[in-house]
mmCIF file of C-alpha atoms in Angstrom:
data_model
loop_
_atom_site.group_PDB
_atom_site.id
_atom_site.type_symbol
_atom_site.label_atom_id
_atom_site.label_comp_id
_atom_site.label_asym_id
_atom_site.label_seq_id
_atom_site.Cartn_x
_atom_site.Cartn_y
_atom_site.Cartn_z
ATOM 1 C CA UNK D 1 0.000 0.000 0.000
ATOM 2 C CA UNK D 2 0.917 3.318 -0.894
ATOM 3 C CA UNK D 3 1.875 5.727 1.752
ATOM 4 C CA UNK D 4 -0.514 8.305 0.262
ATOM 5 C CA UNK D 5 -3.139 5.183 1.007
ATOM 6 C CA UNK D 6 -1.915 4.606 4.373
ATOM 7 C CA UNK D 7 -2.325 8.304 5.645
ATOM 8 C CA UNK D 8 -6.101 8.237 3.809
ATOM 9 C CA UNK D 9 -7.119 5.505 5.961
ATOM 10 C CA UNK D 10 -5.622 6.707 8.875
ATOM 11 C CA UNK D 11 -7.751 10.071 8.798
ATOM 12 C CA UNK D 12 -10.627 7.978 8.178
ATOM 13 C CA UNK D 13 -13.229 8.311 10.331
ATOM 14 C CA UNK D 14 -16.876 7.379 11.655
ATOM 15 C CA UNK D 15 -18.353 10.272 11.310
ATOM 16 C CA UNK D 16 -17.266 14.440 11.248
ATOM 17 C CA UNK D 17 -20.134 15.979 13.391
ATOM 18 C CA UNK D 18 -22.554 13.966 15.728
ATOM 19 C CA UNK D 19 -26.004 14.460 14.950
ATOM 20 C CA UNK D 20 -28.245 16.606 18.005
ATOM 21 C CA UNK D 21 -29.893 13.626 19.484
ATOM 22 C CA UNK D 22 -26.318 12.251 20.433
ATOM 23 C CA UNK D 23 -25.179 15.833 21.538
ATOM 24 C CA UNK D 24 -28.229 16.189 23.857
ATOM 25 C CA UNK D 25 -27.080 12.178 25.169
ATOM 26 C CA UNK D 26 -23.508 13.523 25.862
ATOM 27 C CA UNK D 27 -24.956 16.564 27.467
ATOM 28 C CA UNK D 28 -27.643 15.268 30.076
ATOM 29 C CA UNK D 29 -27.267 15.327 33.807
ATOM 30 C CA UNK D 30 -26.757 11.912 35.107
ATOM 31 C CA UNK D 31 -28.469 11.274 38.434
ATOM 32 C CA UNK D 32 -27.768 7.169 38.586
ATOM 33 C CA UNK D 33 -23.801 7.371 38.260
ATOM 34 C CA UNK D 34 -21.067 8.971 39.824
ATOM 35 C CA UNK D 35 -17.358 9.167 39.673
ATOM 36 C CA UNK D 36 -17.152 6.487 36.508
ATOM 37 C CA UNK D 37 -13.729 5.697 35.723
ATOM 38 C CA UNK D 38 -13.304 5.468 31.480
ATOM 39 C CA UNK D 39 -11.530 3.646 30.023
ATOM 40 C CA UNK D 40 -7.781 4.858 28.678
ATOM 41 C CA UNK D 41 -7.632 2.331 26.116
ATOM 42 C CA UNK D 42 -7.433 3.425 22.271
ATOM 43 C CA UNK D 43 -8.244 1.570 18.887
ATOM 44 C CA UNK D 44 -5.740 0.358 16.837
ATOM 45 C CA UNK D 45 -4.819 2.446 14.397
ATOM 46 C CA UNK D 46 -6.858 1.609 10.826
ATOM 47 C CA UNK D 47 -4.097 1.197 8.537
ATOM 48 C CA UNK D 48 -2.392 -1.197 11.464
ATOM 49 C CA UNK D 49 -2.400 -5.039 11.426
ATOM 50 C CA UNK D 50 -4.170 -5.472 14.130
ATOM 51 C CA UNK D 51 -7.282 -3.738 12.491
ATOM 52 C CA UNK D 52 -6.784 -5.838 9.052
ATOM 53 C CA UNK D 53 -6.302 -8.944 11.509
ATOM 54 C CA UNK D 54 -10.021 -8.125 13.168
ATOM 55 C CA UNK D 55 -11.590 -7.408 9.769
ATOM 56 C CA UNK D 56 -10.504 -11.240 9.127
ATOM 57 C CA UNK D 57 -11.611 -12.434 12.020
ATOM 58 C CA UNK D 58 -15.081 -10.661 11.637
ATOM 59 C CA UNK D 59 -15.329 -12.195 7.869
ATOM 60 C CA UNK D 60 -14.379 -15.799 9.356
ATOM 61 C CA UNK D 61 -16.610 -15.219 12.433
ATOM 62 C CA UNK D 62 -19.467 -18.367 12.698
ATOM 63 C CA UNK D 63 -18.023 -20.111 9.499
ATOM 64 C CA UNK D 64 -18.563 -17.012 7.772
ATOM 65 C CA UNK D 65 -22.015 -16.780 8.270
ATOM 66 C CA UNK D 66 -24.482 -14.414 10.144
ATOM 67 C CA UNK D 67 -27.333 -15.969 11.999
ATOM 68 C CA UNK D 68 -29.815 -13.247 11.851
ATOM 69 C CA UNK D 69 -31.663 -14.842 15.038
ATOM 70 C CA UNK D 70 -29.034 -14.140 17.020
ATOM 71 C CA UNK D 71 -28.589 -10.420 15.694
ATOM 72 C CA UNK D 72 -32.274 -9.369 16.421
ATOM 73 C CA UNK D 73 -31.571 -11.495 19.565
ATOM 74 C CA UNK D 74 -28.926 -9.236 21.126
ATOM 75 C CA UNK D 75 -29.939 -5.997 19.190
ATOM 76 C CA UNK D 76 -32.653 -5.430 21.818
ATOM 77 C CA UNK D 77 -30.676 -5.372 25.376
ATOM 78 C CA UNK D 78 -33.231 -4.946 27.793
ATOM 79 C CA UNK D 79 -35.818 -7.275 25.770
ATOM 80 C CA UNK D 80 -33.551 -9.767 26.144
ATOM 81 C CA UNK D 81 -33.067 -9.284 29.675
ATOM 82 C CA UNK D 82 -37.151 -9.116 30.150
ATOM 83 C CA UNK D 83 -37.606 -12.321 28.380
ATOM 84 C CA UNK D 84 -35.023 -13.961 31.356
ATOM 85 C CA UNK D 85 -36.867 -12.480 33.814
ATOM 86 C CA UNK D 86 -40.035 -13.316 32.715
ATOM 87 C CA UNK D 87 -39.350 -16.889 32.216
ATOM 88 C CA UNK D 88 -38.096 -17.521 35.755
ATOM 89 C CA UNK D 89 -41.090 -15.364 37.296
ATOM 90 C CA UNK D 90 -38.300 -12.463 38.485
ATOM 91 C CA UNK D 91 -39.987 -9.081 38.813
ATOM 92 C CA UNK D 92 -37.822 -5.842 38.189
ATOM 93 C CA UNK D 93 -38.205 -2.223 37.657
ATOM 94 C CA UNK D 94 -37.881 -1.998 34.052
ATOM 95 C CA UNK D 95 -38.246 1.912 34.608
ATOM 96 C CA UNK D 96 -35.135 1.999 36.326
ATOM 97 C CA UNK D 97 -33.499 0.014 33.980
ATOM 98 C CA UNK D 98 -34.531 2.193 31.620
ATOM 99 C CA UNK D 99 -33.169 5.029 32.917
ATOM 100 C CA UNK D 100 -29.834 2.818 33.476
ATOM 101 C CA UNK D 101 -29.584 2.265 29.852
ATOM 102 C CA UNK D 102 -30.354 5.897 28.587
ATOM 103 C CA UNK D 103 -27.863 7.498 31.076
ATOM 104 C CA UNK D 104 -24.970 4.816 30.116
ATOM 105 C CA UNK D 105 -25.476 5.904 26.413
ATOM 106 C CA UNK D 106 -23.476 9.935 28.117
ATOM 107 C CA UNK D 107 -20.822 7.801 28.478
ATOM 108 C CA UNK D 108 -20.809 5.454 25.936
ATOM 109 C CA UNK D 109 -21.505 8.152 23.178
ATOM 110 C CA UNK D 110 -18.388 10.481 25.118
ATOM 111 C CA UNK D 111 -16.027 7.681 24.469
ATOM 112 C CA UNK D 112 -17.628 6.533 20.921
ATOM 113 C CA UNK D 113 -17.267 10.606 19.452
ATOM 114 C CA UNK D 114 -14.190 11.081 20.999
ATOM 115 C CA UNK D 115 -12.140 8.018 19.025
ATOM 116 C CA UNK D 116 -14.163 8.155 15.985
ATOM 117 C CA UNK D 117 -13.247 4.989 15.057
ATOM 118 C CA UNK D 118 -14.965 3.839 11.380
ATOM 119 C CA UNK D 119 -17.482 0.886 12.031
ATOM 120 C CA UNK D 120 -15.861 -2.869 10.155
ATOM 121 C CA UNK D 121 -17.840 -2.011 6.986
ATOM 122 C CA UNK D 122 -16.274 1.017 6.398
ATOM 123 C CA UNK D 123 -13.083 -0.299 6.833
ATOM 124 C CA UNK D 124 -13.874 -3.771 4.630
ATOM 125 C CA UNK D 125 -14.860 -1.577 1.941
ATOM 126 C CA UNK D 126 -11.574 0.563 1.767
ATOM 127 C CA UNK D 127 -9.401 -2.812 1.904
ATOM 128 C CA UNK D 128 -11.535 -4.600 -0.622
ATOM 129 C CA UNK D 129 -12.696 -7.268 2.740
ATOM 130 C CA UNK D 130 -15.416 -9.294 1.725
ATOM 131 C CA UNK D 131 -18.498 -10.665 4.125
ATOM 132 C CA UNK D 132 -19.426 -7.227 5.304
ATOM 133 C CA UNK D 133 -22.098 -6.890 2.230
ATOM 134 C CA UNK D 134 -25.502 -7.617 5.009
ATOM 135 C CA UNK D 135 -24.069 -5.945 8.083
ATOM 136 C CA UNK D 136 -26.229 -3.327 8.136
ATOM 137 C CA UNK D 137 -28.357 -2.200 11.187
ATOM 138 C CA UNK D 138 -30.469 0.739 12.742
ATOM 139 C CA UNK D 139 -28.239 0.531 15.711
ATOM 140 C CA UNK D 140 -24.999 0.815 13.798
ATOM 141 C CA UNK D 141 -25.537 4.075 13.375
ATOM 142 C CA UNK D 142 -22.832 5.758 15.824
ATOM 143 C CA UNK D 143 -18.883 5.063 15.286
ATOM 144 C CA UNK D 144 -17.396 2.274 16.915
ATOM 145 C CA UNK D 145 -15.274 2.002 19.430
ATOM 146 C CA UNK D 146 -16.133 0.964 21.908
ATOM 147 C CA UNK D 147 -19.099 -1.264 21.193
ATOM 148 C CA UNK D 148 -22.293 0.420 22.912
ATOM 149 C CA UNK D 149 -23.919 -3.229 23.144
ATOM 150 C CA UNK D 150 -21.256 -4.554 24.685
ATOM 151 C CA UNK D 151 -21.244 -1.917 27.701
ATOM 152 C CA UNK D 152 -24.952 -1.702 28.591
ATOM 153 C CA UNK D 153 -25.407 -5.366 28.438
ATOM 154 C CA UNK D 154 -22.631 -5.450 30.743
ATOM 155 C CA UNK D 155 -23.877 -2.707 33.244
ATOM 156 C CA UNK D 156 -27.172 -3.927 33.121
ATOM 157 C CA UNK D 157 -26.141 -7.972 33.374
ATOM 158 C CA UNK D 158 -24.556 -6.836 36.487
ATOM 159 C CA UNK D 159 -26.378 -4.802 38.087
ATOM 160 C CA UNK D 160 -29.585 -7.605 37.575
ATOM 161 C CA UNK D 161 -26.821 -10.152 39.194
ATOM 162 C CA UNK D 162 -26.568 -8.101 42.070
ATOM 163 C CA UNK D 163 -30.474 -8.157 42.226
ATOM 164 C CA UNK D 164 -30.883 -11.610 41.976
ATOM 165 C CA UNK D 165 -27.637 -13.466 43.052
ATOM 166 C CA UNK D 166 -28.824 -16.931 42.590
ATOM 167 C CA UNK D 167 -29.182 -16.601 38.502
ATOM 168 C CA UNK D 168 -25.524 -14.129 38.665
ATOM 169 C CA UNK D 169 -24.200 -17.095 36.179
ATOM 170 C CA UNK D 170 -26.833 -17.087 33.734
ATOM 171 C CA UNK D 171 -27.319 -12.970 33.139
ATOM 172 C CA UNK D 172 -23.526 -12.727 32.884
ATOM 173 C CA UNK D 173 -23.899 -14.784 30.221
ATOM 174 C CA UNK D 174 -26.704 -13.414 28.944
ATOM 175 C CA UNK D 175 -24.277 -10.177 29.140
ATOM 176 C CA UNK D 176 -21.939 -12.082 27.614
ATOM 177 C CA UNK D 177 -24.502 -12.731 24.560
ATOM 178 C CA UNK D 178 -25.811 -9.596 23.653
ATOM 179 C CA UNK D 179 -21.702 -8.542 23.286
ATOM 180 C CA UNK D 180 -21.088 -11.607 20.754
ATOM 181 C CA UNK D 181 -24.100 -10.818 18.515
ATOM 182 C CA UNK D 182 -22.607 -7.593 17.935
ATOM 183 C CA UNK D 183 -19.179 -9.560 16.656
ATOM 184 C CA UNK D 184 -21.639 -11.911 14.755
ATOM 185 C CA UNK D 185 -23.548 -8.966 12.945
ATOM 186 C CA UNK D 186 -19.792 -7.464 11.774
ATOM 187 C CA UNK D 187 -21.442 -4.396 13.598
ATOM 188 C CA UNK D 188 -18.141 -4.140 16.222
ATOM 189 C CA UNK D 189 -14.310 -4.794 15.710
ATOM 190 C CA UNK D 190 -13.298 -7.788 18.572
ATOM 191 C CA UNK D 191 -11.739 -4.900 20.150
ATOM 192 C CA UNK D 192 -14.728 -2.735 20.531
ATOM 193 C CA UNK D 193 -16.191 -5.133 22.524
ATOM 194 C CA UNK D 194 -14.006 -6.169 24.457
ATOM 195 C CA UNK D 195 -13.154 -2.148 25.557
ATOM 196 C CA UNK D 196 -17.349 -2.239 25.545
ATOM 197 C CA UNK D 197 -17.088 -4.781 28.578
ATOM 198 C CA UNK D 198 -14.610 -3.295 30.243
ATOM 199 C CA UNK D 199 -16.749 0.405 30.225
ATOM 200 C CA UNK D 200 -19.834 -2.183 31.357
ATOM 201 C CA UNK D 201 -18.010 -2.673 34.517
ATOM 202 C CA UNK D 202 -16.538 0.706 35.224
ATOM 203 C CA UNK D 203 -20.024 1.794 34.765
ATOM 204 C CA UNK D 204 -21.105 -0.698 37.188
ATOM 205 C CA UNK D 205 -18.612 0.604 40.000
ATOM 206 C CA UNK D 206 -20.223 3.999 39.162
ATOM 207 C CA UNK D 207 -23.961 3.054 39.569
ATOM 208 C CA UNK D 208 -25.242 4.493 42.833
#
């Protein structure tokens, strides 16, 4: 690659100016979270070969294939939660939850606008990566590191543990779920979920 190429990629990015609806996100007053510790970690860069590694590993992920049950499975975090509960009789405050969820997205978004990072397809399609054709989604539409999925089924797989200790084991996986259907849609690098987990838990620490 030319190095003309490799500085074009570089400055390649999600997305120049966030739209309002994210600005007014970043902006609220959080009332469920204090002192949350972000993450420090960066992306790799695009050009690097770590980034071309995870574009392979995205087009290899599940044999290639996406299993579209599982996508619409995980795109919906707290439906997916709610259909747990449900089935094992567990009543929760799905209002508070709520509020969880839209609060997290001040810090997710922060950490998402500040990095920039260009979602897999965008990449795929500058290096000529194939499998990436599909991976199109309504909630793709904010850059991508790290992965917003990945941290709010984390906070909220947590903080339902806490709530009911005796199925702890089975939301963290559920958690755990919702974070790998976002590797299975190509929607997230392996990276932005695994940063996306890491802000779940920091998040977590912060919940009052």
């Amino acid at each position: 690659m030319e190095l003309s190429e490799v500085l074009n990629v570089d400055d390649l990015i999600y997305k120049s100016t966030p739209p309002e609806r994210h600005k007014k996100a970043m902006e609220q007053k959080v009332k469920l979270f204090k002192d949350v510790d972000l993450p420090k970690d960066e992306p790799p860069a695009n050009s690097s070969k770590a980034t071309k590694e995870e574009l392979t590993t995205l087009a290899q992920y599940n044999n290639g294939e996406i299993n579209l049950s599982v996508v619409k499975q995980g795109d919906n975090i707290l439906e997916s939660f709610k259909k747990y509960l449900k089935k094992h009789n567990l009543r929760f405050n799905e209002r508070y939850y709520e509020q969880i969820k839209n609060e997290a997205k001040k810090f997710v978004l922060t950490l998402k606008y500040k990095h920039n990072r260009p979602r897999p397809k965008q990449l795929a399609k500058h290096f000529g990566t194939k499998g990436f054709e599909h991976s199109t989604m309504a909630s793709m539409k904010t850059p991508s590191f790290p992965s917003g999925h990945s941290a709010i089924g984390t906070l909220i797989a947590l903080a339902l543990a806490k709530e009911f200790p005796s199925h702890k084991k089975q939301l963290l996986k559920l958690g755990k779920f919702i974070s790998n259907s976002r590797l299975m849609a190509r929607a997230h690098f392996p990276s932005d979920v695994k940063v996306g987990e890491k802000l779940g838990k920091a998040l977590f620490k912060g919940l009052k």
